[in-house]
Short mmCIF file of C-alpha atoms in Angstrom, two decimals:
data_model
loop_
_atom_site.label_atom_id
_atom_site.label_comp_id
_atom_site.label_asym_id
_atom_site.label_seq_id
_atom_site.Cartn_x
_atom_site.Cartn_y
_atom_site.Cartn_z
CA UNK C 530 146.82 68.21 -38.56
CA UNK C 531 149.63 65.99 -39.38
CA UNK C 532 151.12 63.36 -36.77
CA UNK C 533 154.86 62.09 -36.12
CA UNK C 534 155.45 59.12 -34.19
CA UNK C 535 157.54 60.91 -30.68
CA UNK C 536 156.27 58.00 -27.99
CA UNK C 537 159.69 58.71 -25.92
CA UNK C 538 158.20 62.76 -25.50
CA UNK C 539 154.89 61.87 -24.54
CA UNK C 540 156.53 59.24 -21.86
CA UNK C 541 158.38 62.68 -20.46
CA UNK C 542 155.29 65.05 -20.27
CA UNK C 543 154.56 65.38 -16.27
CA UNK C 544 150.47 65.30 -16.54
CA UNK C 545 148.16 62.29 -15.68
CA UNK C 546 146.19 60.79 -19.06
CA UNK C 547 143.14 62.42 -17.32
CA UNK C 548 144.91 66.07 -17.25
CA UNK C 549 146.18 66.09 -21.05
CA UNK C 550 142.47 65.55 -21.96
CA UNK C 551 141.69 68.01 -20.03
CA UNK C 552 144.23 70.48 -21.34
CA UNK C 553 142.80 69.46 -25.09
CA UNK C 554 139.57 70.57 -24.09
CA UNK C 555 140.89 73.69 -25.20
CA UNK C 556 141.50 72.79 -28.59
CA UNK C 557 138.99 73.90 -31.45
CA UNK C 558 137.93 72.95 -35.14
CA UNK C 559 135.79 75.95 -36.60
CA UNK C 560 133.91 75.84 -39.94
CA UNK C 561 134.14 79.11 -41.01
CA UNK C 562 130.83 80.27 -44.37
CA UNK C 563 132.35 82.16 -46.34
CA UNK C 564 129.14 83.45 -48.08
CA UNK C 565 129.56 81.27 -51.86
CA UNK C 566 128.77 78.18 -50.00
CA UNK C 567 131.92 77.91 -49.81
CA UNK C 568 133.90 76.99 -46.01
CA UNK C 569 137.39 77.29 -44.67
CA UNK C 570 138.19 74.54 -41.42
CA UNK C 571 140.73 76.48 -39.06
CA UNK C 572 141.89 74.53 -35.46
CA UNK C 573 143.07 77.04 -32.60
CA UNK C 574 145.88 75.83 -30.52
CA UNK C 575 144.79 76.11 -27.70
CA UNK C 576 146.05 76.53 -24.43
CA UNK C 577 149.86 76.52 -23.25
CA UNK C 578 149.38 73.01 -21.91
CA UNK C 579 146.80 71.72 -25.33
CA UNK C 580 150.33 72.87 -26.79
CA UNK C 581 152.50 70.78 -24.81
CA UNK C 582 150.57 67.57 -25.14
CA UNK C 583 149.92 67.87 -28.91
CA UNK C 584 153.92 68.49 -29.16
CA UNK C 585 154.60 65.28 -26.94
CA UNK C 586 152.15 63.32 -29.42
CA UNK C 587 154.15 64.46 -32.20
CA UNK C 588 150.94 66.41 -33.57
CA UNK C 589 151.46 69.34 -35.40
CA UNK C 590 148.34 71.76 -35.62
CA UNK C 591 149.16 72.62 -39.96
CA UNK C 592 149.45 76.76 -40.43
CA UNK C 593 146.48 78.20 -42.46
CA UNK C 594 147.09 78.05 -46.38
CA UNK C 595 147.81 81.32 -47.93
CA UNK C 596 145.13 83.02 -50.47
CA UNK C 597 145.52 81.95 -53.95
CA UNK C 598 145.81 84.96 -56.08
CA UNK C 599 142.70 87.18 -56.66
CA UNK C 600 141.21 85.92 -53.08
CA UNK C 601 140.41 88.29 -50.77
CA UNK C 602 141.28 87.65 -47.05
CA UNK C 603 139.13 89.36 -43.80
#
């Protein structure tokens, strides 16, 4: 996850403090095994409005890394 500082966005989004928290709720971090001992962390988005408020905090969810070569993806 990276963050940019976007204060002037957040002040714009139309949901209480309470209802953005509730809209992250939606949010996950899953540890994935992927058998070696080895794990892979991947964060969903979320919902529609999870999406809104991470965008108005200037938090961008990072896309998965691609496979290094010789990896094998499922």
């Amino acid at each position: 996850m990276r963050s940019k500082r976007n204060s002037g966005a957040a002040a714009r989004l139309d949901l209480s403090a309470t209802e953005a928290l509730t809209a992250l709720n939606s949010v996950r971090m899953v540890d994935i095994a992927l058998g070696d001992g080895a794990t892979k962390r991947s964060v969903t988005h979320g919902s529609q409005r999870a999406a809104t408020v991470l965008r108005a905090l200037g938090i961008e969810l990072d896309p998965p890394t691609p496979p290094q070569r010789g990896e094998t993806v499922m």
